GROMACS .gro file of C-alpha atoms in nm:
model
  426
    1UNK     CA    1  29.931  -5.567   5.425
    2UNK     CA    2  30.101  -5.894   5.553
    3UNK     CA    3  30.288  -6.140   5.344
    4UNK     CA    4  30.459  -6.475   5.406
    5UNK     CA    5  30.714  -6.628   5.155
    6UNK     CA    6  30.731  -6.996   5.167
    7UNK     CA    7  31.066  -7.067   5.023
    8UNK     CA    8  31.217  -7.381   4.836
    9UNK     CA    9  30.937  -7.622   4.912
   10UNK     CA   10  30.817  -7.905   4.689
   11UNK     CA   11  30.481  -7.750   4.600
   12UNK     CA   12  30.224  -8.011   4.500
   13UNK     CA   13  29.880  -7.889   4.402
   14UNK     CA   14  29.682  -8.151   4.232
   15UNK     CA   15  29.412  -7.889   4.137
   16UNK     CA   16  29.664  -7.725   3.898
   17UNK     CA   17  29.883  -8.032   3.822
   18UNK     CA   18  30.177  -7.847   3.991
   19UNK     CA   19  30.466  -8.059   4.141
   20UNK     CA   20  30.781  -7.874   4.152
   21UNK     CA   21  31.021  -7.699   4.400
   22UNK     CA   22  30.958  -7.324   4.407
   23UNK     CA   23  30.874  -7.023   4.611
   24UNK     CA   24  30.515  -6.950   4.705
   25UNK     CA   25  30.408  -6.598   4.821
   26UNK     CA   26  30.099  -6.532   5.048
   27UNK     CA   27  29.975  -6.177   5.077
   28UNK     CA   28  29.673  -6.034   5.256
   29UNK     CA   29  29.532  -6.389   5.317
   30UNK     CA   30  29.542  -6.490   4.950
   31UNK     CA   31  29.795  -6.689   4.728
   32UNK     CA   32  29.976  -6.408   4.562
   33UNK     CA   33  30.232  -6.580   4.331
   34UNK     CA   34  30.499  -6.845   4.245
   35UNK     CA   35  30.869  -6.805   4.187
   36UNK     CA   36  30.895  -6.504   4.393
   37UNK     CA   37  31.218  -6.410   4.527
   38UNK     CA   38  31.276  -6.291   4.878
   39UNK     CA   39  31.208  -5.911   4.895
   40UNK     CA   40  31.149  -5.785   5.233
   41UNK     CA   41  30.848  -6.006   5.311
   42UNK     CA   42  30.714  -5.996   5.665
   43UNK     CA   43  30.812  -6.359   5.713
   44UNK     CA   44  31.008  -6.617   5.529
   45UNK     CA   45  30.938  -6.993   5.603
   46UNK     CA   46  31.214  -7.222   5.482
   47UNK     CA   47  31.044  -7.528   5.340
   48UNK     CA   48  31.347  -7.698   5.199
   49UNK     CA   49  31.287  -8.075   5.202
   50UNK     CA   50  30.915  -8.035   5.281
   51UNK     CA   51  30.591  -8.070   5.089
   52UNK     CA   52  30.377  -7.753   5.034
   53UNK     CA   53  30.019  -7.862   4.981
   54UNK     CA   54  29.682  -7.679   4.952
   55UNK     CA   55  29.543  -7.695   5.319
   56UNK     CA   56  29.402  -8.033   5.386
   57UNK     CA   57  29.035  -8.082   5.402
   58UNK     CA   58  28.849  -8.339   5.626
   59UNK     CA   59  28.479  -8.370   5.529
   60UNK     CA   60  28.375  -8.600   5.803
   61UNK     CA   61  28.431  -8.489   6.163
   62UNK     CA   62  28.229  -8.517   6.479
   63UNK     CA   63  28.283  -8.220   6.699
   64UNK     CA   64  28.015  -8.319   6.947
   65UNK     CA   65  27.931  -7.973   7.052
   66UNK     CA   66  27.650  -7.900   7.144
   67UNK     CA   67  27.539  -8.170   7.379
   68UNK     CA   68  27.844  -8.386   7.428
   69UNK     CA   69  28.119  -8.147   7.538
   70UNK     CA   70  28.273  -8.403   7.775
   71UNK     CA   71  28.388  -8.579   7.449
   72UNK     CA   72  28.496  -8.279   7.234
   73UNK     CA   73  28.430  -7.918   7.175
   74UNK     CA   74  28.444  -7.709   6.874
   75UNK     CA   75  28.750  -7.545   7.015
   76UNK     CA   76  28.937  -7.864   7.084
   77UNK     CA   77  28.820  -8.035   6.772
   78UNK     CA   78  28.937  -7.761   6.556
   79UNK     CA   79  29.263  -7.738   6.746
   80UNK     CA   80  29.319  -8.111   6.679
   81UNK     CA   81  29.234  -8.050   6.304
   82UNK     CA   82  29.522  -7.792   6.283
   83UNK     CA   83  29.765  -8.035   6.457
   84UNK     CA   84  29.670  -8.296   6.195
   85UNK     CA   85  29.741  -8.060   5.909
   86UNK     CA   86  29.369  -7.974   5.829
   87UNK     CA   87  29.271  -7.612   5.740
   88UNK     CA   88  28.904  -7.695   5.669
   89UNK     CA   89  28.671  -7.947   5.824
   90UNK     CA   90  28.307  -8.036   5.777
   91UNK     CA   91  28.128  -8.121   6.089
   92UNK     CA   92  27.837  -8.391   6.121
   93UNK     CA   93  27.497  -8.301   6.248
   94UNK     CA   94  27.457  -8.587   6.506
   95UNK     CA   95  27.493  -8.346   6.806
   96UNK     CA   96  27.233  -8.284   7.085
   97UNK     CA   97  27.028  -8.121   6.968
   98UNK     CA   98  27.097  -8.226   6.595
   99UNK     CA   99  27.190  -7.959   6.338
  100UNK     CA  100  26.848  -7.936   6.168
  101UNK     CA  101  26.770  -7.575   6.207
  102UNK     CA  102  26.912  -7.246   6.084
  103UNK     CA  103  26.990  -7.144   6.429
  104UNK     CA  104  27.191  -7.451   6.496
  105UNK     CA  105  27.405  -7.414   6.189
  106UNK     CA  106  27.466  -7.044   6.287
  107UNK     CA  107  27.569  -7.160   6.644
  108UNK     CA  108  27.829  -7.391   6.499
  109UNK     CA  109  27.971  -7.103   6.277
  110UNK     CA  110  27.980  -6.856   6.573
  111UNK     CA  111  28.168  -7.119   6.796
  112UNK     CA  112  28.404  -7.187   6.519
  113UNK     CA  113  28.462  -6.817   6.465
  114UNK     CA  114  28.536  -6.779   6.834
  115UNK     CA  115  28.780  -7.066   6.846
  116UNK     CA  116  28.957  -6.909   6.548
  117UNK     CA  117  29.132  -7.220   6.449
  118UNK     CA  118  29.048  -7.384   6.107
  119UNK     CA  119  28.750  -7.325   5.865
  120UNK     CA  120  28.447  -7.525   5.971
  121UNK     CA  121  28.171  -7.614   5.736
  122UNK     CA  122  27.838  -7.765   5.843
  123UNK     CA  123  27.669  -8.070   5.705
  124UNK     CA  124  27.308  -8.043   5.822
  125UNK     CA  125  27.047  -8.298   5.883
  126UNK     CA  126  26.837  -8.453   5.617
  127UNK     CA  127  26.548  -8.519   5.837
  128UNK     CA  128  26.405  -8.318   6.123
  129UNK     CA  129  26.572  -8.427   6.458
  130UNK     CA  130  26.750  -8.720   6.259
  131UNK     CA  131  26.452  -8.910   6.291
  132UNK     CA  132  26.411  -9.009   5.935
  133UNK     CA  133  26.026  -8.931   5.921
  134UNK     CA  134  26.026  -8.580   5.776
  135UNK     CA  135  26.253  -8.368   5.568
  136UNK     CA  136  26.436  -8.086   5.754
  137UNK     CA  137  26.401  -7.733   5.604
  138UNK     CA  138  26.675  -7.797   5.350
  139UNK     CA  139  26.635  -7.459   5.189
  140UNK     CA  140  26.674  -7.276   5.503
  141UNK     CA  141  26.969  -7.478   5.596
  142UNK     CA  142  27.138  -7.403   5.270
  143UNK     CA  143  27.068  -7.036   5.320
  144UNK     CA  144  27.240  -7.062   5.665
  145UNK     CA  145  27.543  -7.214   5.486
  146UNK     CA  146  27.503  -7.596   5.498
  147UNK     CA  147  27.721  -7.760   5.247
  148UNK     CA  148  27.555  -8.095   5.238
  149UNK     CA  149  27.296  -8.302   5.415
  150UNK     CA  150  27.332  -8.628   5.625
  151UNK     CA  151  27.170  -8.800   5.922
  152UNK     CA  152  27.516  -8.959   6.004
  153UNK     CA  153  27.533  -9.180   6.298
  154UNK     CA  154  27.240  -9.340   6.125
  155UNK     CA  155  27.136  -9.394   5.771
  156UNK     CA  156  26.853  -9.224   5.591
  157UNK     CA  157  26.638  -9.526   5.618
  158UNK     CA  158  26.321  -9.457   5.445
  159UNK     CA  159  26.366  -9.481   5.065
  160UNK     CA  160  26.092  -9.231   4.986
  161UNK     CA  161  26.241  -8.962   5.216
  162UNK     CA  162  26.577  -9.034   5.047
  163UNK     CA  163  26.424  -9.001   4.708
  164UNK     CA  164  26.259  -8.662   4.790
  165UNK     CA  165  26.575  -8.544   4.945
  166UNK     CA  166  26.760  -8.618   4.631
  167UNK     CA  167  26.498  -8.433   4.435
  168UNK     CA  168  26.492  -8.131   4.668
  169UNK     CA  169  26.882  -8.097   4.671
  170UNK     CA  170  26.877  -8.057   4.293
  171UNK     CA  171  26.775  -7.707   4.351
  172UNK     CA  172  27.088  -7.636   4.542
  173UNK     CA  173  27.320  -7.893   4.376
  174UNK     CA  174  27.413  -8.015   4.728
  175UNK     CA  175  27.511  -8.379   4.801
  176UNK     CA  176  27.352  -8.625   5.036
  177UNK     CA  177  27.614  -8.808   5.249
  178UNK     CA  178  27.471  -9.137   5.375
  179UNK     CA  179  27.584  -9.369   5.638
  180UNK     CA  180  27.538  -9.711   5.447
  181UNK     CA  181  27.391  -9.964   5.677
  182UNK     CA  182  27.077 -10.197   5.672
  183UNK     CA  183  27.023 -10.223   6.050
  184UNK     CA  184  26.814 -10.535   6.031
  185UNK     CA  185  27.141 -10.694   5.927
  186UNK     CA  186  27.359 -10.537   6.197
  187UNK     CA  187  27.126 -10.550   6.486
  188UNK     CA  188  27.339 -10.622   6.807
  189UNK     CA  189  27.646 -10.641   6.612
  190UNK     CA  190  27.978 -10.552   6.755
  191UNK     CA  191  28.229 -10.635   6.477
  192UNK     CA  192  28.254 -10.744   6.117
  193UNK     CA  193  28.091 -11.090   6.063
  194UNK     CA  194  28.364 -11.339   5.961
  195UNK     CA  195  28.576 -11.606   6.098
  196UNK     CA  196  28.704 -11.377   6.381
  197UNK     CA  197  28.355 -11.291   6.513
  198UNK     CA  198  28.271 -11.661   6.486
  199UNK     CA  199  28.571 -11.771   6.684
  200UNK     CA  200  28.534 -11.491   6.943
  201UNK     CA  201  28.164 -11.554   6.972
  202UNK     CA  202  28.093 -11.188   6.915
  203UNK     CA  203  27.779 -11.095   6.712
  204UNK     CA  204  27.872 -10.978   6.352
  205UNK     CA  205  27.790 -10.702   6.109
  206UNK     CA  206  27.808 -10.850   5.753
  207UNK     CA  207  27.941 -10.650   5.462
  208UNK     CA  208  27.608 -10.708   5.293
  209UNK     CA  209  27.458 -10.447   5.538
  210UNK     CA  210  27.658 -10.190   5.372
  211UNK     CA  211  27.639 -10.326   5.027
  212UNK     CA  212  27.267 -10.323   5.007
  213UNK     CA  213  27.231  -9.972   5.119
  214UNK     CA  214  27.493  -9.841   4.892
  215UNK     CA  215  27.302 -10.021   4.598
  216UNK     CA  216  26.972  -9.854   4.720
  217UNK     CA  217  27.132  -9.501   4.734
  218UNK     CA  218  27.300  -9.532   4.402
  219UNK     CA  219  26.976  -9.643   4.229
  220UNK     CA  220  26.786  -9.350   4.381
  221UNK     CA  221  27.066  -9.107   4.282
  222UNK     CA  222  27.049  -9.248   3.934
  223UNK     CA  223  26.668  -9.219   3.908
  224UNK     CA  224  26.654  -8.863   4.029
  225UNK     CA  225  26.989  -8.728   3.910
  226UNK     CA  226  27.087  -8.647   4.273
  227UNK     CA  227  27.424  -8.650   4.426
  228UNK     CA  228  27.506  -8.944   4.664
  229UNK     CA  229  27.821  -8.938   4.870
  230UNK     CA  230  27.881  -9.270   5.022
  231UNK     CA  231  28.045  -9.224   5.379
  232UNK     CA  232  28.326  -9.427   5.502
  233UNK     CA  233  28.321  -9.710   5.272
  234UNK     CA  234  28.479 -10.034   5.421
  235UNK     CA  235  28.341 -10.340   5.224
  236UNK     CA  236  28.492 -10.463   4.899
  237UNK     CA  237  28.141 -10.521   4.768
  238UNK     CA  238  28.063 -10.142   4.816
  239UNK     CA  239  28.380 -10.055   4.631
  240UNK     CA  240  28.280 -10.264   4.335
  241UNK     CA  241  27.912 -10.143   4.327
  242UNK     CA  242  28.044  -9.774   4.332
  243UNK     CA  243  28.304  -9.861   4.058
  244UNK     CA  244  28.018  -9.993   3.837
  245UNK     CA  245  27.791  -9.701   3.915
  246UNK     CA  246  28.071  -9.447   3.816
  247UNK     CA  247  28.114  -9.635   3.479
  248UNK     CA  248  27.740  -9.551   3.415
  249UNK     CA  249  27.813  -9.184   3.522
  250UNK     CA  250  27.598  -9.188   3.828
  251UNK     CA  251  27.672  -8.894   4.038
  252UNK     CA  252  27.829  -9.096   4.313
  253UNK     CA  253  28.150  -9.028   4.521
  254UNK     CA  254  28.286  -9.196   4.815
  255UNK     CA  255  28.540  -9.173   5.106
  256UNK     CA  256  28.746  -9.397   5.319
  257UNK     CA  257  28.895  -9.364   5.671
  258UNK     CA  258  29.264  -9.474   5.746
  259UNK     CA  259  29.134  -9.733   5.986
  260UNK     CA  260  28.955  -9.905   5.706
  261UNK     CA  261  29.264  -9.928   5.486
  262UNK     CA  262  29.513 -10.019   5.773
  263UNK     CA  263  29.325 -10.257   6.010
  264UNK     CA  264  29.122 -10.577   5.983
  265UNK     CA  265  28.870 -10.740   6.200
  266UNK     CA  266  29.155 -10.959   6.350
  267UNK     CA  267  29.233 -10.655   6.573
  268UNK     CA  268  28.913 -10.725   6.775
  269UNK     CA  269  29.097 -11.034   6.914
  270UNK     CA  270  29.239 -10.793   7.164
  271UNK     CA  271  28.888 -10.708   7.291
  272UNK     CA  272  29.005 -10.343   7.292
  273UNK     CA  273  28.705 -10.119   7.236
  274UNK     CA  274  28.936  -9.874   7.040
  275UNK     CA  275  28.900 -10.106   6.752
  276UNK     CA  276  28.529 -10.102   6.759
  277UNK     CA  277  28.379  -9.860   6.498
  278UNK     CA  278  28.088  -9.860   6.246
  279UNK     CA  279  28.118  -9.959   5.988
  280UNK     CA  280  28.335 -10.218   6.145
  281UNK     CA  281  28.697 -10.325   6.062
  282UNK     CA  282  28.656 -10.568   5.769
  283UNK     CA  283  28.838 -10.870   5.643
  284UNK     CA  284  29.186 -10.856   5.475
  285UNK     CA  285  29.013 -10.922   5.142
  286UNK     CA  286  28.804 -10.613   5.204
  287UNK     CA  287  29.096 -10.406   5.284
  288UNK     CA  288  29.265 -10.510   4.958
  289UNK     CA  289  28.965 -10.425   4.751
  290UNK     CA  290  28.958 -10.081   4.929
  291UNK     CA  291  29.325 -10.038   4.846
  292UNK     CA  292  29.258 -10.121   4.489
  293UNK     CA  293  28.965  -9.859   4.479
  294UNK     CA  294  29.193  -9.596   4.626
  295UNK     CA  295  29.458  -9.666   4.356
  296UNK     CA  296  29.206  -9.671   4.054
  297UNK     CA  297  29.020  -9.362   4.164
  298UNK     CA  298  28.688  -9.537   4.275
  299UNK     CA  299  28.736  -9.391   4.615
  300UNK     CA  300  28.765  -9.017   4.585
  301UNK     CA  301  28.822  -8.889   4.933
  302UNK     CA  302  29.028  -8.970   5.236
  303UNK     CA  303  28.860  -8.849   5.555
  304UNK     CA  304  28.871  -8.933   5.924
  305UNK     CA  305  28.538  -8.991   6.073
  306UNK     CA  306  28.688  -8.830   6.375
  307UNK     CA  307  28.458  -8.973   6.659
  308UNK     CA  308  28.582  -8.863   7.009
  309UNK     CA  309  28.443  -9.047   7.312
  310UNK     CA  310  28.538  -8.959   7.665
  311UNK     CA  311  28.765  -9.235   7.832
  312UNK     CA  312  28.495  -9.364   8.086
  313UNK     CA  313  28.260  -9.439   7.771
  314UNK     CA  314  28.523  -9.632   7.584
  315UNK     CA  315  28.638  -9.821   7.885
  316UNK     CA  316  28.301 -10.021   7.907
  317UNK     CA  317  28.268 -10.385   7.801
  318UNK     CA  318  28.299 -10.432   7.430
  319UNK     CA  319  27.935 -10.479   7.358
  320UNK     CA  320  27.846 -10.171   7.574
  321UNK     CA  321  28.113  -9.929   7.435
  322UNK     CA  322  28.025  -9.678   7.177
  323UNK     CA  323  28.155  -9.707   6.811
  324UNK     CA  324  28.415  -9.479   6.683
  325UNK     CA  325  28.770  -9.350   6.717
  326UNK     CA  326  28.968  -9.030   6.701
  327UNK     CA  327  29.130  -8.960   6.347
  328UNK     CA  328  29.223  -8.589   6.294
  329UNK     CA  329  29.585  -8.619   6.445
  330UNK     CA  330  29.682  -8.958   6.298
  331UNK     CA  331  29.534  -8.929   5.950
  332UNK     CA  332  29.810  -8.759   5.764
  333UNK     CA  333  30.077  -8.985   5.919
  334UNK     CA  334  29.877  -9.307   5.825
  335UNK     CA  335  29.835  -9.185   5.459
  336UNK     CA  336  30.214  -9.134   5.424
  337UNK     CA  337  30.309  -9.454   5.613
  338UNK     CA  338  30.046  -9.688   5.486
  339UNK     CA  339  29.981  -9.550   5.127
  340UNK     CA  340  30.243  -9.317   5.001
  341UNK     CA  341  30.561  -9.495   5.120
  342UNK     CA  342  30.453  -9.851   5.002
  343UNK     CA  343  30.356  -9.715   4.658
  344UNK     CA  344  29.977  -9.761   4.678
  345UNK     CA  345  29.948  -9.384   4.607
  346UNK     CA  346  30.181  -9.126   4.491
  347UNK     CA  347  30.196  -8.785   4.656
  348UNK     CA  348  29.982  -8.589   4.412
  349UNK     CA  349  29.704  -8.848   4.415
  350UNK     CA  350  29.707  -8.891   4.796
  351UNK     CA  351  29.677  -8.510   4.835
  352UNK     CA  352  29.413  -8.479   4.566
  353UNK     CA  353  29.193  -8.703   4.798
  354UNK     CA  354  29.272  -8.476   5.088
  355UNK     CA  355  29.223  -8.133   4.924
  356UNK     CA  356  29.060  -8.064   4.591
  357UNK     CA  357  28.841  -8.385   4.593
  358UNK     CA  358  28.653  -8.321   4.909
  359UNK     CA  359  28.634  -7.951   4.811
  360UNK     CA  360  28.451  -8.044   4.489
  361UNK     CA  361  28.229  -8.294   4.677
  362UNK     CA  362  28.123  -8.022   4.911
  363UNK     CA  363  28.131  -7.734   4.663
  364UNK     CA  364  28.357  -7.519   4.862
  365UNK     CA  365  28.617  -7.277   4.735
  366UNK     CA  366  28.914  -7.465   4.897
  367UNK     CA  367  29.173  -7.735   4.808
  368UNK     CA  368  29.376  -7.512   4.570
  369UNK     CA  369  29.694  -7.302   4.566
  370UNK     CA  370  29.581  -7.109   4.265
  371UNK     CA  371  29.669  -6.730   4.260
  372UNK     CA  372  29.387  -6.559   4.426
  373UNK     CA  373  29.254  -6.843   4.633
  374UNK     CA  374  29.243  -6.831   5.011
  375UNK     CA  375  29.596  -6.873   5.151
  376UNK     CA  376  29.515  -7.212   5.321
  377UNK     CA  377  29.843  -7.405   5.314
  378UNK     CA  378  29.975  -7.722   5.486
  379UNK     CA  379  30.351  -7.761   5.503
  380UNK     CA  380  30.426  -8.127   5.551
  381UNK     CA  381  30.760  -8.274   5.675
  382UNK     CA  382  30.776  -8.626   5.513
  383UNK     CA  383  31.093  -8.712   5.694
  384UNK     CA  384  30.947  -8.674   6.031
  385UNK     CA  385  30.927  -8.983   6.256
  386UNK     CA  386  30.695  -8.987   6.557
  387UNK     CA  387  30.527  -9.224   6.781
  388UNK     CA  388  30.145  -9.190   6.835
  389UNK     CA  389  30.077  -9.082   7.194
  390UNK     CA  390  29.710  -8.978   7.239
  391UNK     CA  391  29.777  -8.792   7.576
  392UNK     CA  392  29.970  -8.553   7.362
  393UNK     CA  393  29.686  -8.503   7.119
  394UNK     CA  394  29.491  -8.163   7.116
  395UNK     CA  395  29.158  -8.353   7.107
  396UNK     CA  396  28.982  -8.374   7.432
  397UNK     CA  397  28.951  -8.756   7.408
  398UNK     CA  398  29.211  -9.025   7.361
  399UNK     CA  399  29.022  -9.320   7.181
  400UNK     CA  400  29.267  -9.433   6.922
  401UNK     CA  401  29.376  -9.778   6.826
  402UNK     CA  402  29.700  -9.649   6.694
  403UNK     CA  403  29.884  -9.577   7.030
  404UNK     CA  404  30.247  -9.657   7.010
  405UNK     CA  405  30.247  -9.683   6.620
  406UNK     CA  406  30.556  -9.543   6.457
  407UNK     CA  407  30.441  -9.309   6.176
  408UNK     CA  408  30.623  -9.131   5.908
  409UNK     CA  409  30.553  -8.768   5.809
  410UNK     CA  410  30.333  -8.506   5.985
  411UNK     CA  411  30.222  -8.149   5.935
  412UNK     CA  412  30.500  -7.901   6.005
  413UNK     CA  413  30.326  -7.573   5.963
  414UNK     CA  414  29.956  -7.496   5.902
  415UNK     CA  415  29.843  -7.160   5.759
  416UNK     CA  416  29.483  -7.050   5.752
  417UNK     CA  417  29.371  -6.745   5.550
  418UNK     CA  418  29.745  -6.633   5.549
  419UNK     CA  419  29.792  -6.667   5.930
  420UNK     CA  420  30.024  -6.938   6.074
  421UNK     CA  421  29.777  -7.129   6.307
  422UNK     CA  422  30.001  -7.424   6.393
  423UNK     CA  423  30.366  -7.505   6.412
  424UNK     CA  424  30.508  -7.839   6.518
  425UNK     CA  425  30.717  -7.800   6.840
  426UNK     CA  426  31.092  -7.811   6.757
   0.00000   0.00000   0.00000
């Protein structure tokens, strides 16, 4: 029997509506009780002045293994997750080979168990080999442990395949997570299509490319009763489309990444490939609409789309460099600095989008500090001040546009299943 008493922290658990200073007892890997006095526990953690949250969940992570271990491995990616405050992550299936078989899902689970860092859930392929031609064996993948389906990195392009995926997933109540992009509209694109792309002479990717696909997916979900989760929303048009769909009670949820609520397409004037991502950084007007979507609840989840690329890949010319940036180790600091401190979101609302909301989308028993739940806890120091230095990251790659940024707040202690897995260096 082992126990940890987290003492005098501000416990914020949106799943239970708790926001108060108290003591939280963890025993044998489970949440054991509140308001418990010190009584010979194995360990006491003084959380005075800190936030005690359910373990953070990132439902959109690229771990690259198998196939691209030069960018990231399951061991390094999960270590980066812990350093960012995440106790659970969901990994995307665009590995090499793609995660479209029972054996591939089991491989991820085995490697994650071997790394013994955070919990890893698998989002498996919608289509075999991510080719968009034939449905993967969805039933077998669910049996292996897949929590959702996506061909991320690419959209599920064929509407008939998407319709059948929705219908098939009704048997398991699993969501389809789609990368919303009409590729005829973005072909050759490097950045958002707007004034900046025009002046820079770079091919653009219009917001309409996202809006059209979001509209299609919502209509198909509405027709079938399926669950659509719109990945990394970036355009103001998409936010409005999703808002209207929710008012019709369509089963739609969505997520946003920190780079899409902190940066704009003006950043590409630096010609730095660390600002190149898909969907691209949008206009200031899009960012403002995304912030409004976060505030009014249209956007359910904050995730990272953690996309590591080895330095030699990102150092190519802008049109040749791959899309994507790191996210696991900067997400929490950006949420605190850019959303909570300016008053866009309060602490309970922000933490809901990083705990119970992604847990509910994926249907996993996480994101809560209810008595009897797994003892996954993130202790946050909101007063910490730190400078982003990717060379101190736990990730294998360093591709971030936030180098040198001064951020407020970070994970202080991360507990997974009742075991302390990460503590910030004092």
